[in-house]
Short mmCIF file of C-alpha atoms in Angstrom, two decimals:
data_model
loop_
_atom_site.label_atom_id
_atom_site.label_comp_id
_atom_site.label_asym_id
_atom_site.label_seq_id
_atom_site.Cartn_x
_atom_site.Cartn_y
_atom_site.Cartn_z
CA SER Z 16 -12.62 -28.20 0.97
CA PRO Z 17 -10.30 -27.08 3.39
CA GLY Z 18 -9.51 -23.29 3.57
CA VAL Z 19 -12.53 -22.28 1.25
CA ASP Z 20 -13.67 -19.76 3.56
CA GLU Z 21 -10.29 -18.25 4.22
CA PRO Z 22 -9.59 -14.68 2.84
CA LEU Z 23 -7.75 -14.40 -0.52
CA GLN Z 24 -4.23 -12.87 0.14
CA LEU Z 25 -1.95 -13.66 -2.86
CA VAL Z 26 -2.38 -12.33 -6.27
CA ARG Z 27 -2.41 -15.88 -7.99
CA GLN Z 28 -5.35 -16.81 -5.60
CA TYR Z 29 -7.25 -13.73 -6.98
CA ILE Z 30 -6.59 -14.76 -10.68
CA LYS Z 31 -7.50 -18.20 -9.97
CA ASN Z 32 -10.88 -16.87 -8.75
CA ILE Z 33 -11.79 -14.64 -11.72
CA GLY Z 34 -15.52 -15.09 -12.60
CA ARG Z 35 -16.53 -16.23 -9.04
CA THR Z 36 -18.59 -14.09 -6.64
CA LEU Z 37 -16.30 -12.27 -3.95
CA GLU Z 38 -17.23 -10.51 -0.65
CA VAL Z 39 -14.79 -7.68 -0.44
CA GLU Z 40 -14.31 -5.46 2.86
CA THR Z 41 -12.36 -2.32 2.41
CA LYS Z 42 -10.25 -0.54 4.95
CA GLU Z 43 -12.96 2.23 5.32
CA GLY Z 44 -15.46 -0.75 6.22
CA LYS Z 45 -17.31 -0.61 3.15
CA HIS Z 46 -18.79 -4.19 2.01
CA ILE Z 47 -18.87 -5.00 -1.70
CA GLU Z 48 -20.40 -8.19 -3.22
CA GLY Z 49 -19.90 -8.87 -6.88
CA VAL Z 50 -17.98 -10.94 -9.66
CA LEU Z 51 -14.42 -10.81 -9.87
CA LEU Z 52 -13.77 -9.68 -13.49
CA GLN Z 53 -9.88 -9.28 -13.37
CA ALA Z 54 -6.85 -9.10 -11.22
CA ASP Z 55 -3.16 -7.83 -11.43
CA GLU Z 56 -0.24 -6.92 -9.35
CA LYS Z 57 -1.94 -3.57 -8.42
CA GLY Z 58 -5.48 -4.63 -7.62
CA ILE Z 59 -8.86 -6.17 -8.69
CA GLU Z 60 -11.94 -5.23 -10.55
CA VAL Z 61 -15.30 -6.31 -9.32
CA GLU Z 62 -18.75 -6.10 -10.97
CA GLU Z 63 -21.54 -5.34 -8.35
CA LYS Z 64 -25.20 -5.64 -9.21
CA LYS Z 65 -27.67 -3.55 -7.26
CA GLY Z 66 -31.46 -3.52 -7.51
CA LYS Z 67 -33.88 -5.85 -9.59
CA GLY Z 68 -35.45 -5.82 -13.14
CA LYS Z 69 -35.34 -2.57 -15.15
CA LYS Z 70 -33.85 -0.68 -11.92
CA MET Z 71 -30.86 -3.09 -11.59
CA GLU Z 72 -27.64 -0.98 -11.63
CA VAL Z 73 -24.35 -2.46 -12.36
CA LEU Z 74 -21.33 -0.90 -10.77
CA LYS Z 75 -17.60 -1.67 -11.49
CA HIS Z 76 -15.20 -1.24 -8.68
CA PHE Z 77 -11.47 -1.01 -9.13
CA LEU Z 78 -9.82 -1.83 -5.74
CA LEU Z 79 -6.19 -1.49 -4.93
CA PHE Z 80 -4.76 -4.22 -2.95
CA GLU Z 81 -3.71 -1.86 -0.21
CA ASP Z 82 -7.39 -0.73 0.21
CA ILE Z 83 -8.58 -4.19 0.63
CA GLN Z 84 -9.18 -5.39 4.36
CA ALA Z 85 -10.47 -8.85 3.49
CA ALA Z 86 -11.78 -10.67 0.36
CA THR Z 87 -13.42 -14.07 0.45
CA VAL Z 88 -15.05 -16.14 -2.15
CA LYS Z 89 -18.56 -16.76 -1.79
CA ILE Z 90 -20.03 -20.12 -2.08
CA VAL Z 91 -22.92 -20.20 -4.38
CA PHE Z 92 -25.17 -23.26 -4.36
#
């Protein structure tokens, strides 16, 4: 579909994509990939999973919109 690889820009776009996997780049250059848990006027919450099996670590990131450089929905087949 057209525009599927375009970065999210509006709060309503984030809300529409809750539950999907996002790739987020912060203004500091940090890359986070995880499931979008919630979004509001201030920012978003992303759940990132690192590692496998018993060593899996679940991290929750709270990101303010002013700290986000770009956020795109990752297409999973």
